[in-house]
């Protein structure tokens, strides 16, 4: 599928999945690929070290560019690819070049509040017709643009559209976590926060103050 959406709770492993998918995008087809977090600081913290430690140096062209958060891949007789980390906190940096694909991590916390995808990024995929994936836990304040994106994908799936598959995953779907550890986390949370943060279930009343 060209577009994939995963709504997942904390500790499911969504950012590790994103990292491996991002690297594979770059090796499947030559081009420019973006990993996009809410802020450039988060992109560096979540993904940059993972990329540098996972991609074999022999498959890189030169050294990773730490200032630009950029790695150039050697696809040998197929050409080259560029992996670059970005943040939605700098909307201007998302404008300009066409891209071959990308991943938006923690999409619910997009600093443009959903503006970047349809109005900037979608158009930059027009020439390449490349893949783009969205992964996120729900926003702490409840439903927002990412919720609508998930609902739209589900509606597309029901109508037979196979280009927008949707998955909902929770902390229980991570096979490497100790069930006792999960239970200890659950006991330490209020029910609403447990459902929001770890089961990825938004509430219509998220973020509201109750007097």
Coordinates of C-alpha atoms in Angstrom, one line a residue, residues 36-180:
X36 CA 9.3 14.0 10.0
X37 CA 8.8 14.4 13.7
X38 CA 6.8 17.2 15.4
X39 CA 10.1 19.1 16.1
X40 CA 13.6 18.8 14.6
X41 CA 14.8 18.2 18.2
X42 CA 12.6 15.1 18.4
X43 CA 13.7 13.9 15.0
X44 CA 17.3 14.0 16.2
X45 CA 16.4 12.3 19.5
X46 CA 14.1 9.6 18.2
X47 CA 15.6 8.7 14.8
X48 CA 19.1 10.1 14.1
X49 CA 21.2 7.8 16.3
X50 CA 19.1 4.9 15.2
X51 CA 19.8 5.6 11.5
X52 CA 23.6 6.0 12.1
X53 CA 23.9 2.8 14.1
X54 CA 21.7 0.7 11.9
X55 CA 22.9 1.5 8.4
X56 CA 26.2 -0.1 7.6
X57 CA 28.9 2.5 6.8
X58 CA 29.8 0.6 3.6
X59 CA 26.3 1.5 2.3
X60 CA 26.7 5.2 3.0
X61 CA 28.3 7.8 0.8
X62 CA 30.6 9.7 3.0
X63 CA 29.8 10.3 6.7
X64 CA 26.4 11.1 8.2
X65 CA 25.9 14.9 8.1
X66 CA 25.1 15.7 11.8
X67 CA 24.2 19.3 11.2
X68 CA 21.8 18.6 8.4
X69 CA 20.6 15.2 9.8
X70 CA 21.2 13.7 6.4
X71 CA 22.6 10.3 5.2
X72 CA 23.4 9.5 1.6
X73 CA 22.9 5.9 0.6
X74 CA 24.8 4.0 -2.1
X75 CA 22.5 1.9 -4.1
X76 CA 25.4 1.1 -6.4
X77 CA 24.3 0.4 -10.0
X78 CA 20.8 1.7 -9.1
X79 CA 22.0 5.2 -8.1
X80 CA 21.7 6.9 -4.7
X81 CA 19.1 7.9 -2.1
X82 CA 19.1 10.6 0.6
X83 CA 17.5 10.1 4.0
X84 CA 16.8 13.3 5.9
X85 CA 15.2 14.1 9.3
X86 CA 12.8 17.1 9.5
X87 CA 10.5 18.7 12.0
X88 CA 7.1 20.3 11.5
X89 CA 8.1 23.1 13.8
X90 CA 9.8 24.6 10.8
X91 CA 7.1 24.6 8.2
X92 CA 9.2 26.5 5.7
X93 CA 11.8 23.7 5.6
X94 CA 9.1 21.3 4.4
X95 CA 8.4 23.4 1.3
X96 CA 10.3 23.2 -2.0
X97 CA 11.8 19.9 -3.2
X98 CA 9.8 17.0 -4.5
X99 CA 10.2 13.9 -2.3
X100 CA 10.2 10.2 -3.1
X101 CA 8.5 9.2 0.2
X102 CA 8.4 9.7 3.9
X103 CA 7.2 9.0 7.3
X104 CA 5.5 11.3 9.8
X105 CA 6.1 10.1 13.3
X106 CA 3.9 11.2 16.3
X107 CA 1.6 12.7 13.6
X108 CA -1.0 13.7 16.1
X109 CA 1.5 16.2 17.6
X110 CA 2.2 17.8 14.2
X111 CA 3.1 21.4 14.9
X112 CA 1.2 22.6 11.9
X113 CA -2.0 20.9 13.3
X114 CA -2.6 18.9 10.1
X115 CA -1.8 21.7 7.7
X116 CA 1.5 20.2 6.3
X117 CA 0.2 16.9 4.9
X118 CA -2.6 18.0 2.5
X119 CA -1.3 21.4 1.7
X120 CA 2.5 20.9 1.4
X121 CA 3.7 17.3 1.6
X122 CA 1.0 15.7 -0.5
X123 CA 1.9 17.9 -3.5
X124 CA 5.6 17.1 -3.1
X125 CA 4.8 13.4 -3.8
X126 CA 2.9 14.1 -7.0
X127 CA 5.8 13.4 -9.4
X128 CA 7.3 10.4 -7.6
X129 CA 3.9 8.9 -6.5
X130 CA 6.0 7.6 -3.6
X131 CA 4.8 6.1 -0.3
X132 CA 4.0 8.0 2.9
X133 CA 3.3 6.6 6.3
X134 CA 1.8 8.1 9.4
X135 CA 2.3 6.7 12.9
X136 CA 1.3 8.2 16.2
X137 CA -0.2 7.8 19.6
X138 CA -3.3 9.9 20.1
X139 CA -2.9 13.5 21.2
X140 CA -3.1 14.1 24.9
X141 CA -5.9 16.5 24.4
X142 CA -8.0 14.0 22.5
X143 CA -9.3 13.9 19.0
X144 CA -7.7 16.1 16.4
X145 CA -6.6 16.0 12.7
X146 CA -4.9 12.6 13.1
X147 CA -8.1 11.1 14.4
X148 CA -9.9 12.3 11.2
X149 CA -7.1 10.9 9.1
X150 CA -7.5 7.5 10.8
X151 CA -11.3 7.7 10.3
X152 CA -10.9 8.6 6.7
X153 CA -8.5 5.6 6.2
X154 CA -11.0 3.2 7.8
X155 CA -13.8 4.5 5.6
X156 CA -11.6 4.0 2.5
X157 CA -10.8 0.5 3.6
X158 CA -14.5 -0.3 4.0
X159 CA -15.1 1.0 0.5
X160 CA -12.5 -1.3 -0.9
X161 CA -9.6 1.2 -1.3
X162 CA -6.4 -0.8 -0.7
X163 CA -4.1 2.2 -0.8
X164 CA -4.9 3.5 2.8
X165 CA -4.6 0.5 5.3
X166 CA -5.1 1.4 8.9
X167 CA -3.9 -0.4 12.0
X168 CA -4.7 0.2 15.7
X169 CA -2.1 -1.3 18.1
X170 CA -1.6 -1.2 21.9
X171 CA 1.1 -1.9 24.4
X172 CA -0.2 -5.5 24.6
X173 CA 0.8 -6.0 21.0
X174 CA 4.5 -5.7 21.8
X175 CA 5.7 -9.3 22.2
X176 CA 9.0 -8.5 24.0
X177 CA 7.4 -6.7 27.1
X178 CA 6.9 -8.6 30.3
X179 CA 3.1 -8.9 31.0
X180 CA 3.8 -8.1 34.7

